[in-house]
PDB file of C-alpha atoms in Angstrom:
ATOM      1  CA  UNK Y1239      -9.352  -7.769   3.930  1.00 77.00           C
ATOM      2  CA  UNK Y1240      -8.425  -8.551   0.449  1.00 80.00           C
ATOM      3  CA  UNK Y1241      -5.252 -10.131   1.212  1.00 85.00           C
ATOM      4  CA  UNK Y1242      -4.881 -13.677   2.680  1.00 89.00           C
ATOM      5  CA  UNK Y1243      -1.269 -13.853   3.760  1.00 91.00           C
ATOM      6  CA  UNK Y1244       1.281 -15.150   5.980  1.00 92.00           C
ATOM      7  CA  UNK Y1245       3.054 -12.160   6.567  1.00 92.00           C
ATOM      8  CA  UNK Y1246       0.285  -9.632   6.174  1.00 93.00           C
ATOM      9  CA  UNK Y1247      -2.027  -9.113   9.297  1.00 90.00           C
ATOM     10  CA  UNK Y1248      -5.442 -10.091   8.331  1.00 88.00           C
ATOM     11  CA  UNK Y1249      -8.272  -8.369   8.529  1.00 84.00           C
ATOM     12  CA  UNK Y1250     -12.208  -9.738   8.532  1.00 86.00           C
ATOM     13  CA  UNK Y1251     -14.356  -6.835   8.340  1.00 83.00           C
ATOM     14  CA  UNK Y1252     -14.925  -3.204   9.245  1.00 81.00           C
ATOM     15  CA  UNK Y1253     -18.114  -1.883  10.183  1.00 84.00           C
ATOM     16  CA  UNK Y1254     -19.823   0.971  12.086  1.00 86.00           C
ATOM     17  CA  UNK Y1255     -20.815   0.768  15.839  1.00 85.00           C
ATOM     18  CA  UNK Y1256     -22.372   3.693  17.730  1.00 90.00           C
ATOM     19  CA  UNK Y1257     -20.897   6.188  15.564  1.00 90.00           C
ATOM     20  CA  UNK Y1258     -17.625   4.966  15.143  1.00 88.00           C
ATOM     21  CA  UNK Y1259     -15.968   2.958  12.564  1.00 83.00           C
ATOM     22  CA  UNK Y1260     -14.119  -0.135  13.454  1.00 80.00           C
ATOM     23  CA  UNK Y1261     -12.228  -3.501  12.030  1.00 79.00           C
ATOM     24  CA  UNK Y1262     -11.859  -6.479  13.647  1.00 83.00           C
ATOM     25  CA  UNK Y1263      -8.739  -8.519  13.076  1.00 85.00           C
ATOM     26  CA  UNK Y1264      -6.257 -10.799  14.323  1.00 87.00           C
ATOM     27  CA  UNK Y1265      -5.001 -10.802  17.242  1.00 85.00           C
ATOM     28  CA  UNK Y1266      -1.149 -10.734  17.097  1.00 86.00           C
ATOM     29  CA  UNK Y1267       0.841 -10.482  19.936  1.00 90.00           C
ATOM     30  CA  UNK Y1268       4.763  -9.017  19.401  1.00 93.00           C
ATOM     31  CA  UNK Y1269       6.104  -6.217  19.588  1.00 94.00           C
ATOM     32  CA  UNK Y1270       7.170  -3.757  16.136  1.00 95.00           C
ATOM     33  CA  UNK Y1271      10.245  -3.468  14.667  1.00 97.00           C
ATOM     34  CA  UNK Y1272      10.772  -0.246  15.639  1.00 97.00           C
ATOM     35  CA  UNK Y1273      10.588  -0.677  19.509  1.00 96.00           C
ATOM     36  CA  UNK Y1274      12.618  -4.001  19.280  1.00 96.00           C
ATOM     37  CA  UNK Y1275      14.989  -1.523  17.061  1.00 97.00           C
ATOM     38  CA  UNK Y1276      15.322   1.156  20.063  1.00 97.00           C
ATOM     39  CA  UNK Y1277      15.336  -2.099  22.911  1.00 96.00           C
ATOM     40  CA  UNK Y1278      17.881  -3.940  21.111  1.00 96.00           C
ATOM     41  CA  UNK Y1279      19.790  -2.005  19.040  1.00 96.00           C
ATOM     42  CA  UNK Y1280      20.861  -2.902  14.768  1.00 97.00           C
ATOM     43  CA  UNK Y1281      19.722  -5.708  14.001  1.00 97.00           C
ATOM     44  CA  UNK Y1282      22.258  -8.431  12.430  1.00 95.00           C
ATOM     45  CA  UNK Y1283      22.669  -8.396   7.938  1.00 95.00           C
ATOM     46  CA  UNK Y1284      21.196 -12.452   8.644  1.00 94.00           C
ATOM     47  CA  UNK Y1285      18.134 -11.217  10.585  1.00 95.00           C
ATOM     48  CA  UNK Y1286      17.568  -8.149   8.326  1.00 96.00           C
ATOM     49  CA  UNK Y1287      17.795 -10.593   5.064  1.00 96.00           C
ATOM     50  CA  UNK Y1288      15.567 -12.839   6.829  1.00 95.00           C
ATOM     51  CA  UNK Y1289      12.858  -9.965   7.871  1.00 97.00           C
ATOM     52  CA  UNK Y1290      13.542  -8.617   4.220  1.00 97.00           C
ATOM     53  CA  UNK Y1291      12.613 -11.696   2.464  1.00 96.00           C
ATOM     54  CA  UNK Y1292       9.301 -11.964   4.738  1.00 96.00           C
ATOM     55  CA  UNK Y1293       8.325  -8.728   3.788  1.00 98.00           C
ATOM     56  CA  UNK Y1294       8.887  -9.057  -0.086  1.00 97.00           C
ATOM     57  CA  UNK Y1295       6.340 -11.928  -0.114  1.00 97.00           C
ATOM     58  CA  UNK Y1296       3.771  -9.780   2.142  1.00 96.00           C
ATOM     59  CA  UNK Y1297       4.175  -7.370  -0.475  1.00 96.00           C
ATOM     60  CA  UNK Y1298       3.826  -9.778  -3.315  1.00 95.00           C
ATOM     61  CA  UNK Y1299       1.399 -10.007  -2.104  1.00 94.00           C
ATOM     62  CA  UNK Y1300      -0.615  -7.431  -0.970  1.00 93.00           C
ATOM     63  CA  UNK Y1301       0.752  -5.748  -4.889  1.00 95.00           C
ATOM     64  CA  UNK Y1302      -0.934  -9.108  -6.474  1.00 93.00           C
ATOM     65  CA  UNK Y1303      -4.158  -8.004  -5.684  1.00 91.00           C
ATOM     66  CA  UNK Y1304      -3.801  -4.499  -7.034  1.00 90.00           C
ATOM     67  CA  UNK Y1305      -3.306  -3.154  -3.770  1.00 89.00           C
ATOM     68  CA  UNK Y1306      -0.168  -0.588  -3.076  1.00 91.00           C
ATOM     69  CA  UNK Y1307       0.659  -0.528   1.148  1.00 90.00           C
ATOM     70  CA  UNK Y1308       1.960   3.230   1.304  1.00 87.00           C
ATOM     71  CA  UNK Y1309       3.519   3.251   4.158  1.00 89.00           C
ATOM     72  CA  UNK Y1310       6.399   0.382   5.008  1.00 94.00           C
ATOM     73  CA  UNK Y1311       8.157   1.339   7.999  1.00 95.00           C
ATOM     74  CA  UNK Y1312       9.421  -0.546  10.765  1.00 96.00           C
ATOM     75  CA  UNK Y1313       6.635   0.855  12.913  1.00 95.00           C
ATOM     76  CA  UNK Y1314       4.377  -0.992  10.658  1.00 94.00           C
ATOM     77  CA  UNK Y1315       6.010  -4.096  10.773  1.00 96.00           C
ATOM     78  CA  UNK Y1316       5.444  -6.958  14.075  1.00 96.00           C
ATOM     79  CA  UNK Y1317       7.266  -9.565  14.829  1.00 96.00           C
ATOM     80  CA  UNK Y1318       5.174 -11.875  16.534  1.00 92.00           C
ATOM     81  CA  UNK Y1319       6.399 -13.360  20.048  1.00 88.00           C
ATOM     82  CA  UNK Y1320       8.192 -17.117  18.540  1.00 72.00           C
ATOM     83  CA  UNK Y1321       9.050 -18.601  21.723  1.00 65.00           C
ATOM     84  CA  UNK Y1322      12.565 -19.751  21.333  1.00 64.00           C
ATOM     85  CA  UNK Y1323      12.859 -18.465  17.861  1.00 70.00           C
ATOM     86  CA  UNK Y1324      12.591 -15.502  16.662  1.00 76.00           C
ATOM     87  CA  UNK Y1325       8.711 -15.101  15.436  1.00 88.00           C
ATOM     88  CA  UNK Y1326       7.107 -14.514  12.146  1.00 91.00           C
ATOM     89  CA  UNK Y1327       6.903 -11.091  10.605  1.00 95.00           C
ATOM     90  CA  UNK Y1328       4.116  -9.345  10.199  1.00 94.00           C
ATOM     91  CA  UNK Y1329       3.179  -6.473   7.852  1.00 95.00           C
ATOM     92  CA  UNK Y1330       0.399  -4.268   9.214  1.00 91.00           C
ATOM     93  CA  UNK Y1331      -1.160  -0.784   8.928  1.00 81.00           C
ATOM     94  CA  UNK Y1332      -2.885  -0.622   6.228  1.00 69.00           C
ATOM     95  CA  UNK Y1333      -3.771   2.746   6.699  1.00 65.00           C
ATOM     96  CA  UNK Y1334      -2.163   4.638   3.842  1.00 66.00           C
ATOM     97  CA  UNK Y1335      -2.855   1.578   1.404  1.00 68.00           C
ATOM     98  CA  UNK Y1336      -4.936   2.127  -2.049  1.00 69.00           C
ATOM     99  CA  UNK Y1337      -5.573   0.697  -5.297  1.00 71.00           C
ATOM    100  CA  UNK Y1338      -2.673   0.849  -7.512  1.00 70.00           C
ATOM    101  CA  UNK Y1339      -4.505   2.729 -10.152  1.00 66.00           C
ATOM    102  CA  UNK Y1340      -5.407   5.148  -7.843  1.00 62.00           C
ATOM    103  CA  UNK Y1341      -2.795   8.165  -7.909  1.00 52.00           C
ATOM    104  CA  UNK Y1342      -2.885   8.763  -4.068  1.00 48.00           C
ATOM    105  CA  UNK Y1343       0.395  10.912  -3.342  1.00 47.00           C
ATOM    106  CA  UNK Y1344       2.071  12.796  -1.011  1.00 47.00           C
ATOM    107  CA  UNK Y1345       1.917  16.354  -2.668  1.00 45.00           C
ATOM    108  CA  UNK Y1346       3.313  19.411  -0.933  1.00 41.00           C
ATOM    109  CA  UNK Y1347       0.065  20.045   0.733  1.00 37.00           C
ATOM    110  CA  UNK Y1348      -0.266  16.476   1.900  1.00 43.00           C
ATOM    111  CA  UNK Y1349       0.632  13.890   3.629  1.00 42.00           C
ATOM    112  CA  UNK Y1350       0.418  10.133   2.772  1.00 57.00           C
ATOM    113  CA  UNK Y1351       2.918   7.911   4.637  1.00 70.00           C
ATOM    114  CA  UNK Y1352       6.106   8.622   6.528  1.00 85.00           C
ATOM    115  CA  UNK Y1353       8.626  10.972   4.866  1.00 90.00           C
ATOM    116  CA  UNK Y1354      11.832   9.233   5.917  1.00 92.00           C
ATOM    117  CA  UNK Y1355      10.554   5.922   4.459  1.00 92.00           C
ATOM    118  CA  UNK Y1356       9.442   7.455   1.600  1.00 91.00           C
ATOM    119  CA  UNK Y1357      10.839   7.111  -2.269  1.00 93.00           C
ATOM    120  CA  UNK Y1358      12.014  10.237  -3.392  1.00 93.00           C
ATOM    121  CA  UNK Y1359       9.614  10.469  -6.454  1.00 92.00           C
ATOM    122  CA  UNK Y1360       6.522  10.225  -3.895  1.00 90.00           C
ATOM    123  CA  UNK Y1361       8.345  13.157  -1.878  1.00 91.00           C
ATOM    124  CA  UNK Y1362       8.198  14.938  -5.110  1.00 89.00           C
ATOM    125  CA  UNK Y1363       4.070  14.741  -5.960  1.00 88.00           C
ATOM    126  CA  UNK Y1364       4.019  11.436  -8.078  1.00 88.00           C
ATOM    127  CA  UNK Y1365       1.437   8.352  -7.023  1.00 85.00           C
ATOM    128  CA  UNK Y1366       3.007   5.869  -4.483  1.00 86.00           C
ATOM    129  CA  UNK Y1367       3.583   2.505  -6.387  1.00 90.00           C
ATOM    130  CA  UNK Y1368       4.341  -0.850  -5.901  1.00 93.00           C
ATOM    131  CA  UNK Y1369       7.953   0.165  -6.668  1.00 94.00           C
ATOM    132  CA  UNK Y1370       7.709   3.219  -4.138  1.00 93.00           C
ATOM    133  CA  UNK Y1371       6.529   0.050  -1.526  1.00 94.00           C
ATOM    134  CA  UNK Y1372       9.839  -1.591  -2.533  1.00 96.00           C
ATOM    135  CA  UNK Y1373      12.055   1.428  -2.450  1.00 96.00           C
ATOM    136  CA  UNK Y1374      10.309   2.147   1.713  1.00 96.00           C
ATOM    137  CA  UNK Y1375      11.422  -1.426   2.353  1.00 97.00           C
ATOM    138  CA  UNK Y1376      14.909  -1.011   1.566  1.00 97.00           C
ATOM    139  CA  UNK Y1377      14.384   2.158   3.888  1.00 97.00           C
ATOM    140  CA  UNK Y1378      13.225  -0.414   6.761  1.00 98.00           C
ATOM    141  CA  UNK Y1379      16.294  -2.943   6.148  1.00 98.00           C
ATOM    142  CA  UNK Y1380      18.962   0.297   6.104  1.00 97.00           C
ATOM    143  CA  UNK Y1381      17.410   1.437   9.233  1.00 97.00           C
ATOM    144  CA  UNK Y1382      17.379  -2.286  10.640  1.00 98.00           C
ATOM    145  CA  UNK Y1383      20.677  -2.403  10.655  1.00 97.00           C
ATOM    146  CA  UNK Y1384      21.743   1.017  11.306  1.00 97.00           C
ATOM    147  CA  UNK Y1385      19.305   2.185  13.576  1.00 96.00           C
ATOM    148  CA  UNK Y1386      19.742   5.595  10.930  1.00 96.00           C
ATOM    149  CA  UNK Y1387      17.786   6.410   7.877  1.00 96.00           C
ATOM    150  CA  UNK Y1388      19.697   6.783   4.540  1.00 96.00           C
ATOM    151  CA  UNK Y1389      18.363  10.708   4.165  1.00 94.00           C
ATOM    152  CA  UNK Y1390      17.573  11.933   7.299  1.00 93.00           C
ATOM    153  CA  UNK Y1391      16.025  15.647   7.843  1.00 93.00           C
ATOM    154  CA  UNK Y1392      14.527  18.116  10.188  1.00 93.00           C
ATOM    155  CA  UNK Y1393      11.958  19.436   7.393  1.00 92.00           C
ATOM    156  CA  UNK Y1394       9.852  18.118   3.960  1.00 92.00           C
ATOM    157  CA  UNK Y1395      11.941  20.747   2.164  1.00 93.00           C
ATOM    158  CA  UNK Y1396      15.506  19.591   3.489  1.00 94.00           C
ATOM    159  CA  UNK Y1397      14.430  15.722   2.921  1.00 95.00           C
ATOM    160  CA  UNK Y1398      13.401  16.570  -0.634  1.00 94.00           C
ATOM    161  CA  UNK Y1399      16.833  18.764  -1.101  1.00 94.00           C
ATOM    162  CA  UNK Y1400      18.847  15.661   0.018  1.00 94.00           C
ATOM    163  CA  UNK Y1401      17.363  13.529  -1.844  1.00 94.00           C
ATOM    164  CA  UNK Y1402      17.591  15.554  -5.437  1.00 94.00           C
ATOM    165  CA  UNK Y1403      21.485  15.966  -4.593  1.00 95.00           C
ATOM    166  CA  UNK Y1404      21.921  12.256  -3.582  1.00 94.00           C
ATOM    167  CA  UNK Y1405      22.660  13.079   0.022  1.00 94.00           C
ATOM    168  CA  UNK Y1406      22.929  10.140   1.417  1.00 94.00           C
ATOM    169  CA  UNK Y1407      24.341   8.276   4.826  1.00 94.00           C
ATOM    170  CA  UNK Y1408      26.794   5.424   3.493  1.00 94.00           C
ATOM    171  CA  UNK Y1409      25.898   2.220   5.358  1.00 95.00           C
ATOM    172  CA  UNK Y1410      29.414   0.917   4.782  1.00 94.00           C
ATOM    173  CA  UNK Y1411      30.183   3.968   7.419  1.00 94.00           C
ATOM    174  CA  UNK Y1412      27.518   3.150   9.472  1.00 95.00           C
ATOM    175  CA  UNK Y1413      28.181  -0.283   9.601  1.00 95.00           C
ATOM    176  CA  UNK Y1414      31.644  -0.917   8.986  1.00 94.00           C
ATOM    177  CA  UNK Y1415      31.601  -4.887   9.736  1.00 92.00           C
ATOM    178  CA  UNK Y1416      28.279  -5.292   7.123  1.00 94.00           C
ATOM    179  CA  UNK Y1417      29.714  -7.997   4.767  1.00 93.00           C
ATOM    180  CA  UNK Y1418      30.192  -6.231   1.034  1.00 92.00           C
ATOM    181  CA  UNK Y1419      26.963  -8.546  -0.574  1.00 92.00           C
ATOM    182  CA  UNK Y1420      24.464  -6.852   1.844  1.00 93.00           C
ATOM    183  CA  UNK Y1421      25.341  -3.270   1.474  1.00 92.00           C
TER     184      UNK Y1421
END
């Protein structure tokens, strides 16, 4: 409720009502990137730039007030329904999010956020930052256009492997056609 944004779904409130806790926010009708991802297919580098620069001001954002999001993922992102044109994007979820000086992480007994989105140094124990938010947005844009993740894995422990060795998926063979500038 802190944030007052554009791009960042707002939210007025929370409260408790017969024993269960609630928020009430706007209404936003659209559909996530994710499902419009798995309707559609890859998403074009122009739409992905687009999206990306949308969601660096949503975090600007959200990190200006001291806040870290924790969990960027296309799931957590809508694109509200535009009309002709494609609609405005809208971070949401909040659900993960924390103070930046609190050192909320994923440890190997926990589980903050979404693995595949997250920064490798989160995998590894360390607080999720406003740099770990940037690092899960690049993760969004790869998958955008790719419909892939850049380390993919069946398990924590193979994810965190990968990711110590620099196993990677190359979007340049993923995407062949990508011009040079965006990958």
């Amino acid at each position: 409720a802190q944030v007052r944004h554009p791009n960042v779904l707002t939210v007025y409130g929370a409260d408790e009502h017969d024993g269960r806790a609630g928020m009430w926010m706007d209404l936003v009708r659209g559909r996530d990137l994710e499902t419009i991802l798995q309707q559609q297919g890859p998403f074009s580098e122009r739409e992905a730039v687009t999206i990306g620069c949308e969601l660096c001001a949503a975090l600007a954002a959200v990190h200006a007030r001291g806040l870290v999001h924790g969990d960027v993922k296309t799931r957590n992102v809508m694109r509200e329904e535009g009309g002709d044109s494609p609609g405005r994007i809208i971070l949401m979820d909040f659900g993960s999010a924390h103070e930046a000086s609190l050192a909320l992480t994923a440890g190997r007994g926990s589980s903050v956020g979404t693995p595949l989105a997250m920064a490798p140094e989160v995998l590894r124990g360390e607080p999720a930052t406003a740099a770990t938010d940037l690092y899960s947005l690049g993760v969004l844009i790869f998958r955008l256009v790719s419909g892939r993740y850049p380390v993919e894995a069946a398990t924590l422990d193979e994810l965190r492997q990968k990711h110590e060795c620099h196993e990677r998926a190359s979007l340049r063979s993923l995407r062949p056609g990508l011009p040079r500038a965006f990958v």
